[in-house]
mmCIF file with all atom_site columns, C-alpha atoms and ligand atoms in Angstrom:
data_model
loop_
_atom_site.group_PDB
_atom_site.id
_atom_site.type_symbol
_atom_site.label_atom_id
_atom_site.label_alt_id
_atom_site.label_comp_id
_atom_site.label_asym_id
_atom_site.label_entity_id
_atom_site.label_seq_id
_atom_site.pdbx_PDB_ins_code
_atom_site.Cartn_x
_atom_site.Cartn_y
_atom_site.Cartn_z
_atom_site.occupancy
_atom_site.B_iso_or_equiv
_atom_site.pdbx_formal_charge
_atom_site.auth_seq_id
_atom_site.auth_comp_id
_atom_site.auth_asym_id
_atom_site.auth_atom_id
_atom_site.pdbx_PDB_model_num
ATOM   1   C CA . UNK A 1 1   ? -17.689 7.931   0.331   1.00 96.00 ? 1   UNK A CA 1
ATOM   2   C CA . UNK A 1 2   ? -15.238 5.431   1.742   1.00 98.00 ? 2   UNK A CA 1
ATOM   3   C CA . UNK A 1 3   ? -12.708 7.228   3.929   1.00 98.00 ? 3   UNK A CA 1
ATOM   4   C CA . UNK A 1 4   ? -9.174  5.960   3.345   1.00 98.00 ? 4   UNK A CA 1
ATOM   5   C CA . UNK A 1 5   ? -5.686  6.550   4.760   1.00 99.00 ? 5   UNK A CA 1
ATOM   6   C CA . UNK A 1 6   ? -2.532  5.814   2.776   1.00 99.00 ? 6   UNK A CA 1
ATOM   7   C CA . UNK A 1 7   ? 0.720   4.742   4.443   1.00 98.00 ? 7   UNK A CA 1
ATOM   8   C CA . UNK A 1 8   ? 3.928   5.385   2.481   1.00 98.00 ? 8   UNK A CA 1
ATOM   9   C CA . UNK A 1 9   ? 7.658   5.782   3.174   1.00 98.00 ? 9   UNK A CA 1
ATOM   10  C CA . UNK A 1 10  ? 9.250   6.968   -0.060  1.00 98.00 ? 10  UNK A CA 1
ATOM   11  C CA . UNK A 1 11  ? 8.514   8.318   -3.504  1.00 98.00 ? 11  UNK A CA 1
ATOM   12  C CA . UNK A 1 12  ? 4.754   7.928   -3.306  1.00 98.00 ? 12  UNK A CA 1
ATOM   13  C CA . UNK A 1 13  ? 3.971   7.155   -6.937  1.00 98.00 ? 13  UNK A CA 1
ATOM   14  C CA . UNK A 1 14  ? 1.173   4.868   -5.746  1.00 98.00 ? 14  UNK A CA 1
ATOM   15  C CA . UNK A 1 15  ? -0.152  7.561   -3.417  1.00 99.00 ? 15  UNK A CA 1
ATOM   16  C CA . UNK A 1 16  ? -0.102  9.925   -6.410  1.00 98.00 ? 16  UNK A CA 1
ATOM   17  C CA . UNK A 1 17  ? -2.005  7.391   -8.541  1.00 98.00 ? 17  UNK A CA 1
ATOM   18  C CA . UNK A 1 18  ? -4.772  7.324   -5.914  1.00 99.00 ? 18  UNK A CA 1
ATOM   19  C CA . UNK A 1 19  ? -4.859  11.130  -5.701  1.00 98.00 ? 19  UNK A CA 1
ATOM   20  C CA . UNK A 1 20  ? -5.029  11.399  -9.505  1.00 98.00 ? 20  UNK A CA 1
ATOM   21  C CA . UNK A 1 21  ? -7.763  8.765   -9.793  1.00 98.00 ? 21  UNK A CA 1
ATOM   22  C CA . UNK A 1 22  ? -9.892  10.646  -7.240  1.00 98.00 ? 22  UNK A CA 1
ATOM   23  C CA . UNK A 1 23  ? -9.231  13.916  -9.060  1.00 98.00 ? 23  UNK A CA 1
ATOM   24  C CA . UNK A 1 24  ? -10.301 12.397  -12.390 1.00 98.00 ? 24  UNK A CA 1
ATOM   25  C CA . UNK A 1 25  ? -13.412 10.921  -10.770 1.00 97.00 ? 25  UNK A CA 1
ATOM   26  C CA . UNK A 1 26  ? -12.303 7.371   -11.413 1.00 97.00 ? 26  UNK A CA 1
ATOM   27  C CA . UNK A 1 27  ? -12.158 6.575   -7.695  1.00 98.00 ? 27  UNK A CA 1
ATOM   28  C CA . UNK A 1 28  ? -15.029 7.360   -5.313  1.00 98.00 ? 28  UNK A CA 1
ATOM   29  C CA . UNK A 1 29  ? -13.166 7.643   -2.034  1.00 98.00 ? 29  UNK A CA 1
ATOM   30  C CA . UNK A 1 30  ? -12.030 10.408  0.240   1.00 98.00 ? 30  UNK A CA 1
ATOM   31  C CA . UNK A 1 31  ? -8.290  10.381  1.039   1.00 98.00 ? 31  UNK A CA 1
ATOM   32  C CA . UNK A 1 32  ? -8.320  11.529  4.656   1.00 98.00 ? 32  UNK A CA 1
ATOM   33  C CA . UNK A 1 33  ? -4.695  11.086  5.645   1.00 99.00 ? 33  UNK A CA 1
ATOM   34  C CA . UNK A 1 34  ? -1.160  10.183  4.604   1.00 99.00 ? 34  UNK A CA 1
ATOM   35  C CA . UNK A 1 35  ? 0.837   8.367   7.286   1.00 99.00 ? 35  UNK A CA 1
ATOM   36  C CA . UNK A 1 36  ? 4.595   8.596   6.742   1.00 98.00 ? 36  UNK A CA 1
ATOM   37  C CA . UNK A 1 37  ? 7.624   7.561   8.791   1.00 98.00 ? 37  UNK A CA 1
ATOM   38  C CA . UNK A 1 38  ? 10.178  9.539   6.726   1.00 98.00 ? 38  UNK A CA 1
ATOM   39  C CA . UNK A 1 39  ? 10.018  13.349  6.994   1.00 96.00 ? 39  UNK A CA 1
ATOM   40  C CA . UNK A 1 40  ? 12.210  13.810  3.895   1.00 97.00 ? 40  UNK A CA 1
ATOM   41  C CA . UNK A 1 41  ? 10.198  11.457  1.661   1.00 98.00 ? 41  UNK A CA 1
ATOM   42  C CA . UNK A 1 42  ? 8.884   12.784  -1.658  1.00 98.00 ? 42  UNK A CA 1
ATOM   43  C CA . UNK A 1 43  ? 5.416   11.495  -0.741  1.00 99.00 ? 43  UNK A CA 1
ATOM   44  C CA . UNK A 1 44  ? 5.162   14.191  1.961   1.00 98.00 ? 44  UNK A CA 1
ATOM   45  C CA . UNK A 1 45  ? 5.438   16.897  -0.721  1.00 98.00 ? 45  UNK A CA 1
ATOM   46  C CA . UNK A 1 46  ? 2.910   15.087  -2.876  1.00 98.00 ? 46  UNK A CA 1
ATOM   47  C CA . UNK A 1 47  ? 0.398   15.102  -0.003  1.00 98.00 ? 47  UNK A CA 1
ATOM   48  C CA . UNK A 1 48  ? 0.954   18.818  0.602   1.00 98.00 ? 48  UNK A CA 1
ATOM   49  C CA . UNK A 1 49  ? 0.435   19.503  -3.121  1.00 98.00 ? 49  UNK A CA 1
ATOM   50  C CA . UNK A 1 50  ? -2.772  17.463  -3.071  1.00 98.00 ? 50  UNK A CA 1
ATOM   51  C CA . UNK A 1 51  ? -4.070  19.086  0.123   1.00 98.00 ? 51  UNK A CA 1
ATOM   52  C CA . UNK A 1 52  ? -4.052  15.785  2.041   1.00 98.00 ? 52  UNK A CA 1
ATOM   53  C CA . UNK A 1 53  ? -3.239  15.959  5.772   1.00 98.00 ? 53  UNK A CA 1
ATOM   54  C CA . UNK A 1 54  ? -0.112  14.075  6.849   1.00 98.00 ? 54  UNK A CA 1
ATOM   55  C CA . UNK A 1 55  ? 0.656   12.257  10.082  1.00 98.00 ? 55  UNK A CA 1
ATOM   56  C CA . UNK A 1 56  ? 4.458   12.310  10.120  1.00 98.00 ? 56  UNK A CA 1
ATOM   57  C CA . UNK A 1 57  ? 6.406   10.454  12.751  1.00 98.00 ? 57  UNK A CA 1
ATOM   58  C CA . UNK A 1 58  ? 9.957   9.378   13.466  1.00 98.00 ? 58  UNK A CA 1
ATOM   59  C CA . UNK A 1 59  ? 10.086  5.820   14.776  1.00 98.00 ? 59  UNK A CA 1
ATOM   60  C CA . UNK A 1 60  ? 13.176  6.714   16.818  1.00 97.00 ? 60  UNK A CA 1
ATOM   61  C CA . UNK A 1 61  ? 11.083  9.099   18.928  1.00 98.00 ? 61  UNK A CA 1
ATOM   62  C CA . UNK A 1 62  ? 9.081   6.164   20.318  1.00 98.00 ? 62  UNK A CA 1
ATOM   63  C CA . UNK A 1 63  ? 10.031  3.330   22.663  1.00 98.00 ? 63  UNK A CA 1
ATOM   64  C CA . UNK A 1 64  ? 8.408   0.668   20.457  1.00 98.00 ? 64  UNK A CA 1
ATOM   65  C CA . UNK A 1 65  ? 6.469   -0.003  17.245  1.00 98.00 ? 65  UNK A CA 1
ATOM   66  C CA . UNK A 1 66  ? 3.360   -0.476  19.358  1.00 98.00 ? 66  UNK A CA 1
ATOM   67  C CA . UNK A 1 67  ? 3.806   3.020   20.816  1.00 98.00 ? 67  UNK A CA 1
ATOM   68  C CA . UNK A 1 68  ? 3.745   4.841   17.473  1.00 98.00 ? 68  UNK A CA 1
ATOM   69  C CA . UNK A 1 69  ? 1.058   2.568   16.076  1.00 98.00 ? 69  UNK A CA 1
ATOM   70  C CA . UNK A 1 70  ? -1.174  3.405   19.060  1.00 98.00 ? 70  UNK A CA 1
ATOM   71  C CA . UNK A 1 71  ? -0.877  7.076   18.108  1.00 98.00 ? 71  UNK A CA 1
ATOM   72  C CA . UNK A 1 72  ? -1.533  6.307   14.443  1.00 98.00 ? 72  UNK A CA 1
ATOM   73  C CA . UNK A 1 73  ? -4.582  4.245   15.383  1.00 98.00 ? 73  UNK A CA 1
ATOM   74  C CA . UNK A 1 74  ? -6.000  7.112   17.446  1.00 98.00 ? 74  UNK A CA 1
ATOM   75  C CA . UNK A 1 75  ? -5.551  9.397   14.438  1.00 98.00 ? 75  UNK A CA 1
ATOM   76  C CA . UNK A 1 76  ? -7.280  6.900   12.117  1.00 98.00 ? 76  UNK A CA 1
ATOM   77  C CA . UNK A 1 77  ? -10.192 6.470   14.524  1.00 98.00 ? 77  UNK A CA 1
ATOM   78  C CA . UNK A 1 78  ? -10.508 10.216  15.080  1.00 98.00 ? 78  UNK A CA 1
ATOM   79  C CA . UNK A 1 79  ? -10.851 10.683  11.322  1.00 98.00 ? 79  UNK A CA 1
ATOM   80  C CA . UNK A 1 80  ? -13.184 7.731   10.965  1.00 98.00 ? 80  UNK A CA 1
ATOM   81  C CA . UNK A 1 81  ? -10.866 6.005   8.455   1.00 98.00 ? 81  UNK A CA 1
ATOM   82  C CA . UNK A 1 82  ? -12.548 2.904   7.009   1.00 98.00 ? 82  UNK A CA 1
ATOM   83  C CA . UNK A 1 83  ? -9.766  1.483   4.828   1.00 98.00 ? 83  UNK A CA 1
ATOM   84  C CA . UNK A 1 84  ? -5.991  1.603   5.234   1.00 98.00 ? 84  UNK A CA 1
ATOM   85  C CA . UNK A 1 85  ? -3.880  1.317   2.067   1.00 99.00 ? 85  UNK A CA 1
ATOM   86  C CA . UNK A 1 86  ? -0.210  0.424   2.506   1.00 98.00 ? 86  UNK A CA 1
ATOM   87  C CA . UNK A 1 87  ? 1.534   1.789   -0.589  1.00 98.00 ? 87  UNK A CA 1
ATOM   88  C CA . UNK A 1 88  ? 5.273   1.477   -0.176  1.00 98.00 ? 88  UNK A CA 1
ATOM   89  C CA . UNK A 1 89  ? 5.173   1.633   3.627   1.00 98.00 ? 89  UNK A CA 1
ATOM   90  C CA . UNK A 1 90  ? 8.429   -0.062  4.516   1.00 96.00 ? 90  UNK A CA 1
ATOM   91  C CA . UNK A 1 91  ? 7.767   -0.971  8.149   1.00 96.00 ? 91  UNK A CA 1
ATOM   92  C CA . UNK A 1 92  ? 6.441   -4.069  9.866   1.00 95.00 ? 92  UNK A CA 1
ATOM   93  C CA . UNK A 1 93  ? 2.878   -3.636  11.123  1.00 96.00 ? 93  UNK A CA 1
ATOM   94  C CA . UNK A 1 94  ? 2.080   -4.961  14.608  1.00 97.00 ? 94  UNK A CA 1
ATOM   95  C CA . UNK A 1 95  ? -1.170  -6.421  15.967  1.00 98.00 ? 95  UNK A CA 1
ATOM   96  C CA . UNK A 1 96  ? -2.095  -2.941  17.256  1.00 98.00 ? 96  UNK A CA 1
ATOM   97  C CA . UNK A 1 97  ? -3.035  -1.902  13.702  1.00 98.00 ? 97  UNK A CA 1
ATOM   98  C CA . UNK A 1 98  ? -3.547  -5.339  12.115  1.00 98.00 ? 98  UNK A CA 1
ATOM   99  C CA . UNK A 1 99  ? -6.239  -6.324  14.624  1.00 98.00 ? 99  UNK A CA 1
ATOM   100 C CA . UNK A 1 100 ? -7.972  -2.944  14.626  1.00 98.00 ? 100 UNK A CA 1
ATOM   101 C CA . UNK A 1 101 ? -8.129  -2.950  10.813  1.00 98.00 ? 101 UNK A CA 1
ATOM   102 C CA . UNK A 1 102 ? -8.500  -6.662  10.110  1.00 96.00 ? 102 UNK A CA 1
ATOM   103 C CA . UNK A 1 103 ? -10.169 -7.077  6.708   1.00 96.00 ? 103 UNK A CA 1
ATOM   104 C CA . UNK A 1 104 ? -9.878  -3.308  6.187   1.00 98.00 ? 104 UNK A CA 1
ATOM   105 C CA . UNK A 1 105 ? -6.150  -2.957  5.453   1.00 98.00 ? 105 UNK A CA 1
ATOM   106 C CA . UNK A 1 106 ? -4.555  -3.726  2.072   1.00 98.00 ? 106 UNK A CA 1
ATOM   107 C CA . UNK A 1 107 ? -0.979  -3.699  0.777   1.00 98.00 ? 107 UNK A CA 1
ATOM   108 C CA . UNK A 1 108 ? 0.560   -3.478  -2.680  1.00 98.00 ? 108 UNK A CA 1
ATOM   109 C CA . UNK A 1 109 ? 3.632   -5.604  -3.279  1.00 98.00 ? 109 UNK A CA 1
ATOM   110 C CA . UNK A 1 110 ? 5.894   -5.740  -6.377  1.00 98.00 ? 110 UNK A CA 1
ATOM   111 C CA . UNK A 1 111 ? 5.874   -9.503  -6.999  1.00 98.00 ? 111 UNK A CA 1
ATOM   112 C CA . UNK A 1 112 ? 3.467   -12.349 -7.635  1.00 98.00 ? 112 UNK A CA 1
ATOM   113 C CA . UNK A 1 113 ? 3.012   -13.439 -4.011  1.00 98.00 ? 113 UNK A CA 1
ATOM   114 C CA . UNK A 1 114 ? 3.793   -15.790 -2.367  1.00 98.00 ? 114 UNK A CA 1
ATOM   115 C CA . UNK A 1 115 ? 6.998   -15.417 -4.414  1.00 98.00 ? 115 UNK A CA 1
ATOM   116 C CA . UNK A 1 116 ? 9.517   -12.843 -3.198  1.00 98.00 ? 116 UNK A CA 1
ATOM   117 C CA . UNK A 1 117 ? 7.937   -11.352 -0.056  1.00 97.00 ? 117 UNK A CA 1
ATOM   118 C CA . UNK A 1 118 ? 9.680   -8.689  2.012   1.00 96.00 ? 118 UNK A CA 1
ATOM   119 C CA . UNK A 1 119 ? 12.069  -6.028  0.794   1.00 95.00 ? 119 UNK A CA 1
ATOM   120 C CA . UNK A 1 120 ? 13.702  -5.791  -2.653  1.00 97.00 ? 120 UNK A CA 1
ATOM   121 C CA . UNK A 1 121 ? 11.107  -7.993  -4.341  1.00 98.00 ? 121 UNK A CA 1
ATOM   122 C CA . UNK A 1 122 ? 12.059  -6.711  -7.807  1.00 98.00 ? 122 UNK A CA 1
ATOM   123 C CA . UNK A 1 123 ? 15.760  -7.438  -7.212  1.00 98.00 ? 123 UNK A CA 1
ATOM   124 C CA . UNK A 1 124 ? 14.874  -10.865 -5.772  1.00 98.00 ? 124 UNK A CA 1
ATOM   125 C CA . UNK A 1 125 ? 12.921  -11.775 -8.925  1.00 98.00 ? 125 UNK A CA 1
ATOM   126 C CA . UNK A 1 126 ? 15.788  -10.709 -11.202 1.00 98.00 ? 126 UNK A CA 1
ATOM   127 C CA . UNK A 1 127 ? 18.385  -12.566 -9.129  1.00 97.00 ? 127 UNK A CA 1
ATOM   128 C CA . UNK A 1 128 ? 16.236  -15.689 -9.147  1.00 98.00 ? 128 UNK A CA 1
ATOM   129 C CA . UNK A 1 129 ? 16.047  -15.666 -12.942 1.00 98.00 ? 129 UNK A CA 1
ATOM   130 C CA . UNK A 1 130 ? 12.258  -15.956 -13.158 1.00 98.00 ? 130 UNK A CA 1
ATOM   131 C CA . UNK A 1 131 ? 10.722  -15.047 -16.522 1.00 98.00 ? 131 UNK A CA 1
ATOM   132 C CA . UNK A 1 132 ? 7.501   -13.622 -15.115 1.00 98.00 ? 132 UNK A CA 1
ATOM   133 C CA . UNK A 1 133 ? 6.989   -11.512 -12.008 1.00 98.00 ? 133 UNK A CA 1
ATOM   134 C CA . UNK A 1 134 ? 4.321   -8.930  -11.271 1.00 98.00 ? 134 UNK A CA 1
ATOM   135 C CA . UNK A 1 135 ? 2.228   -7.091  -8.747  1.00 98.00 ? 135 UNK A CA 1
ATOM   136 C CA . UNK A 1 136 ? -0.054  -8.266  -5.942  1.00 98.00 ? 136 UNK A CA 1
ATOM   137 C CA . UNK A 1 137 ? -2.635  -6.439  -3.846  1.00 98.00 ? 137 UNK A CA 1
ATOM   138 C CA . UNK A 1 138 ? -3.613  -8.322  -0.696  1.00 98.00 ? 138 UNK A CA 1
ATOM   139 C CA . UNK A 1 139 ? -5.287  -7.942  2.674   1.00 98.00 ? 139 UNK A CA 1
ATOM   140 C CA . UNK A 1 140 ? -2.848  -7.520  5.540   1.00 98.00 ? 140 UNK A CA 1
ATOM   141 C CA . UNK A 1 141 ? -2.704  -10.206 8.205   1.00 96.00 ? 141 UNK A CA 1
ATOM   142 C CA . UNK A 1 142 ? -0.124  -10.856 10.920  1.00 91.00 ? 142 UNK A CA 1
ATOM   143 C CA . UNK A 1 143 ? 2.520   -12.265 8.526   1.00 93.00 ? 143 UNK A CA 1
ATOM   144 C CA . UNK A 1 144 ? 4.976   -10.798 6.040   1.00 93.00 ? 144 UNK A CA 1
ATOM   145 C CA . UNK A 1 145 ? 3.080   -10.105 2.779   1.00 95.00 ? 145 UNK A CA 1
ATOM   146 C CA . UNK A 1 146 ? 0.997   -13.176 3.571   1.00 95.00 ? 146 UNK A CA 1
ATOM   147 C CA . UNK A 1 147 ? -2.688  -12.160 3.668   1.00 97.00 ? 147 UNK A CA 1
ATOM   148 C CA . UNK A 1 148 ? -5.506  -13.115 1.257   1.00 98.00 ? 148 UNK A CA 1
ATOM   149 C CA . UNK A 1 149 ? -4.760  -11.983 -2.309  1.00 98.00 ? 149 UNK A CA 1
ATOM   150 C CA . UNK A 1 150 ? -7.283  -9.654  -3.949  1.00 98.00 ? 150 UNK A CA 1
ATOM   151 C CA . UNK A 1 151 ? -5.707  -9.115  -7.392  1.00 98.00 ? 151 UNK A CA 1
ATOM   152 C CA . UNK A 1 152 ? -2.508  -9.821  -9.291  1.00 98.00 ? 152 UNK A CA 1
ATOM   153 C CA . UNK A 1 153 ? -1.020  -8.751  -12.612 1.00 98.00 ? 153 UNK A CA 1
ATOM   154 C CA . UNK A 1 154 ? 1.884   -10.425 -14.406 1.00 98.00 ? 154 UNK A CA 1
ATOM   155 C CA . UNK A 1 155 ? 4.894   -8.567  -15.779 1.00 98.00 ? 155 UNK A CA 1
ATOM   156 C CA . UNK A 1 156 ? 7.313   -10.392 -18.078 1.00 98.00 ? 156 UNK A CA 1
ATOM   157 C CA . UNK A 1 157 ? 11.035  -10.132 -17.525 1.00 98.00 ? 157 UNK A CA 1
ATOM   158 C CA . UNK A 1 158 ? 12.989  -9.538  -20.729 1.00 96.00 ? 158 UNK A CA 1
ATOM   159 C CA . UNK A 1 159 ? 16.579  -10.562 -21.437 1.00 94.00 ? 159 UNK A CA 1
ATOM   160 C CA . UNK A 1 160 ? 18.767  -7.647  -20.449 1.00 94.00 ? 160 UNK A CA 1
ATOM   161 C CA . UNK A 1 161 ? 16.269  -6.161  -18.010 1.00 97.00 ? 161 UNK A CA 1
ATOM   162 C CA . UNK A 1 162 ? 17.914  -4.195  -15.210 1.00 97.00 ? 162 UNK A CA 1
ATOM   163 C CA . UNK A 1 163 ? 16.409  -3.446  -11.846 1.00 98.00 ? 163 UNK A CA 1
ATOM   164 C CA . UNK A 1 164 ? 15.431  0.012   -13.056 1.00 98.00 ? 164 UNK A CA 1
ATOM   165 C CA . UNK A 1 165 ? 13.955  -1.062  -16.411 1.00 98.00 ? 165 UNK A CA 1
ATOM   166 C CA . UNK A 1 166 ? 11.888  -3.762  -14.719 1.00 98.00 ? 166 UNK A CA 1
ATOM   167 C CA . UNK A 1 167 ? 10.884  -1.464  -11.855 1.00 98.00 ? 167 UNK A CA 1
ATOM   168 C CA . UNK A 1 168 ? 9.590   1.079   -14.356 1.00 98.00 ? 168 UNK A CA 1
ATOM   169 C CA . UNK A 1 169 ? 7.189   -1.473  -15.882 1.00 98.00 ? 169 UNK A CA 1
ATOM   170 C CA . UNK A 1 170 ? 6.151   -2.839  -12.486 1.00 98.00 ? 170 UNK A CA 1
ATOM   171 C CA . UNK A 1 171 ? 5.422   0.638   -11.171 1.00 98.00 ? 171 UNK A CA 1
ATOM   172 C CA . UNK A 1 172 ? 3.251   1.428   -14.193 1.00 98.00 ? 172 UNK A CA 1
ATOM   173 C CA . UNK A 1 173 ? 1.223   -1.724  -13.519 1.00 98.00 ? 173 UNK A CA 1
ATOM   174 C CA . UNK A 1 174 ? 0.944   -0.868  -9.805  1.00 98.00 ? 174 UNK A CA 1
ATOM   175 C CA . UNK A 1 175 ? -0.329  2.619   -10.525 1.00 98.00 ? 175 UNK A CA 1
ATOM   176 C CA . UNK A 1 176 ? -3.203  1.165   -12.537 1.00 98.00 ? 176 UNK A CA 1
ATOM   177 C CA . UNK A 1 177 ? -3.975  -1.819  -10.289 1.00 98.00 ? 177 UNK A CA 1
ATOM   178 C CA . UNK A 1 178 ? -4.081  -0.074  -6.903  1.00 98.00 ? 178 UNK A CA 1
ATOM   179 C CA . UNK A 1 179 ? -6.777  2.513   -7.756  1.00 98.00 ? 179 UNK A CA 1
ATOM   180 C CA . UNK A 1 180 ? -8.748  -0.266  -9.478  1.00 98.00 ? 180 UNK A CA 1
ATOM   181 C CA . UNK A 1 181 ? -8.716  -2.477  -6.365  1.00 98.00 ? 181 UNK A CA 1
ATOM   182 C CA . UNK A 1 182 ? -9.554  0.410   -4.031  1.00 98.00 ? 182 UNK A CA 1
ATOM   183 C CA . UNK A 1 183 ? -12.514 1.236   -6.274  1.00 98.00 ? 183 UNK A CA 1
ATOM   184 C CA . UNK A 1 184 ? -13.733 -2.394  -6.096  1.00 98.00 ? 184 UNK A CA 1
ATOM   185 C CA . UNK A 1 185 ? -13.593 -2.226  -2.285  1.00 98.00 ? 185 UNK A CA 1
ATOM   186 C CA . UNK A 1 186 ? -15.288 1.189   -2.248  1.00 98.00 ? 186 UNK A CA 1
ATOM   187 C CA . UNK A 1 187 ? -18.136 -0.294  -4.291  1.00 98.00 ? 187 UNK A CA 1
ATOM   188 C CA . UNK A 1 188 ? -18.508 -3.212  -1.884  1.00 98.00 ? 188 UNK A CA 1
ATOM   189 C CA . UNK A 1 189 ? -17.460 -5.740  -4.512  1.00 98.00 ? 189 UNK A CA 1
ATOM   190 C CA . UNK A 1 190 ? -14.731 -7.515  -2.509  1.00 98.00 ? 190 UNK A CA 1
ATOM   191 C CA . UNK A 1 191 ? -15.598 -10.336 -0.082  1.00 97.00 ? 191 UNK A CA 1
ATOM   192 C CA . UNK A 1 192 ? -13.130 -12.433 1.939   1.00 96.00 ? 192 UNK A CA 1
ATOM   193 C CA . UNK A 1 193 ? -13.786 -16.069 2.838   1.00 95.00 ? 193 UNK A CA 1
ATOM   194 C CA . UNK A 1 194 ? -10.764 -17.417 4.652   1.00 93.00 ? 194 UNK A CA 1
ATOM   195 C CA . UNK A 1 195 ? -7.845  -17.273 2.202   1.00 96.00 ? 195 UNK A CA 1
ATOM   196 C CA . UNK A 1 196 ? -10.134 -16.678 -0.754  1.00 97.00 ? 196 UNK A CA 1
ATOM   197 C CA . UNK A 1 197 ? -11.180 -13.277 -1.983  1.00 98.00 ? 197 UNK A CA 1
ATOM   198 C CA . UNK A 1 198 ? -14.169 -13.018 -4.277  1.00 97.00 ? 198 UNK A CA 1
ATOM   199 C CA . UNK A 1 199 ? -14.746 -10.012 -6.510  1.00 96.00 ? 199 UNK A CA 1
ATOM   200 C CA . UNK A 1 200 ? -18.457 -9.763  -7.338  1.00 91.00 ? 200 UNK A CA 1
HETATM 201 C C1 . GAR B 2 .   ? 6.161   0.000   -4.697  1.00 75.24 ? 1   GAR B C1 1
HETATM 202 O O1 . GAR B 2 .   ? 6.788   -0.697  -5.760  1.00 75.24 ? 1   GAR B O1 1
HETATM 203 C C2 . GAR B 2 .   ? 5.527   -0.956  -3.729  1.00 75.24 ? 1   GAR B C2 1
HETATM 204 O O2 . GAR B 2 .   ? 4.961   -2.093  -4.352  1.00 75.24 ? 1   GAR B O2 1
HETATM 205 C C3 . GAR B 2 .   ? 6.711   -1.342  -2.889  1.00 75.24 ? 1   GAR B C3 1
HETATM 206 O O3 . GAR B 2 .   ? 7.390   -0.133  -2.683  1.00 75.24 ? 1   GAR B O3 1
HETATM 207 C C4 . GAR B 2 .   ? 7.217   0.691   -3.835  1.00 75.24 ? 1   GAR B C4 1
HETATM 208 C C5 . GAR B 2 .   ? 6.801   2.071   -3.404  1.00 75.24 ? 1   GAR B C5 1
HETATM 209 O O4 . GAR B 2 .   ? 6.771   2.947   -4.509  1.00 75.24 ? 1   GAR B O4 1
HETATM 210 N N1 . GAR B 2 .   ? 6.317   -1.963  -1.656  1.00 75.24 ? 1   GAR B N1 1
HETATM 211 C C6 . GAR B 2 .   ? 6.994   -2.938  -1.077  1.00 75.24 ? 1   GAR B C6 1
HETATM 212 O O5 . GAR B 2 .   ? 8.033   -3.392  -1.504  1.00 75.24 ? 1   GAR B O5 1
HETATM 213 C C7 . GAR B 2 .   ? 6.377   -3.467  0.210   1.00 75.24 ? 1   GAR B C7 1
HETATM 214 N N2 . GAR B 2 .   ? 7.042   -4.654  0.642   1.00 75.24 ? 1   GAR B N2 1
HETATM 215 P P1 . GAR B 2 .   ? 6.067   4.355   -4.374  1.00 75.24 ? 1   GAR B P1 1
HETATM 216 O O6 . GAR B 2 .   ? 6.567   5.009   -3.091  1.00 75.24 ? 1   GAR B O6 1
HETATM 217 O O7 . GAR B 2 .   ? 6.500   5.130   -5.576  1.00 75.24 ? 1   GAR B O7 1
HETATM 218 O O8 . GAR B 2 .   ? 4.575   4.143   -4.338  1.00 75.24 ? 1   GAR B O8 1
#
């Protein structure tokens, strides 16, 4: 089974979707580790409930991003992690992790990239007045939400949508798409050729 680690900073609904998919035998991976930068985050409780080990760290305890990422990398290597899934991990990733996991690290983002990268993508889409936004899952490269796109789903914006009503629909789409994409990777069905990702 593919050995994965999930990085998350907050609620962890995407982490939970992966845990549930494994539990219901819809996802053939082994979740080896949660990596979290926020000790009070709900996702930490979710990992404890699911029996998943957690690597918790406080960025302020380290002199640099590279310093904590070097520790994270050692933990990933020690556990023989083969795929890293960023699921609401709200920190910039440096070359320490990007280069070690090139082609083996994915991120879920709540917009149709390359529209609305970075933080507050749902708010950005509403403020921009677009009629369609969505969800993207992509490989992580050195840029901000810029790597090769594996899968996307559209979500329509209705008149009168608020940030919370739209977020609710986007999150529901994310929780279906992320386990689906991880399963494709686990089954060896995802190939990258430059910017283009082919699903066979
Ligand atoms: C998700 O909507 C995810 O796409 C987003 O954070 C949320 C985390 O929710 N990620 C980003 O915005 C990354 N730039 P969750 O903690 O409930 O999974």
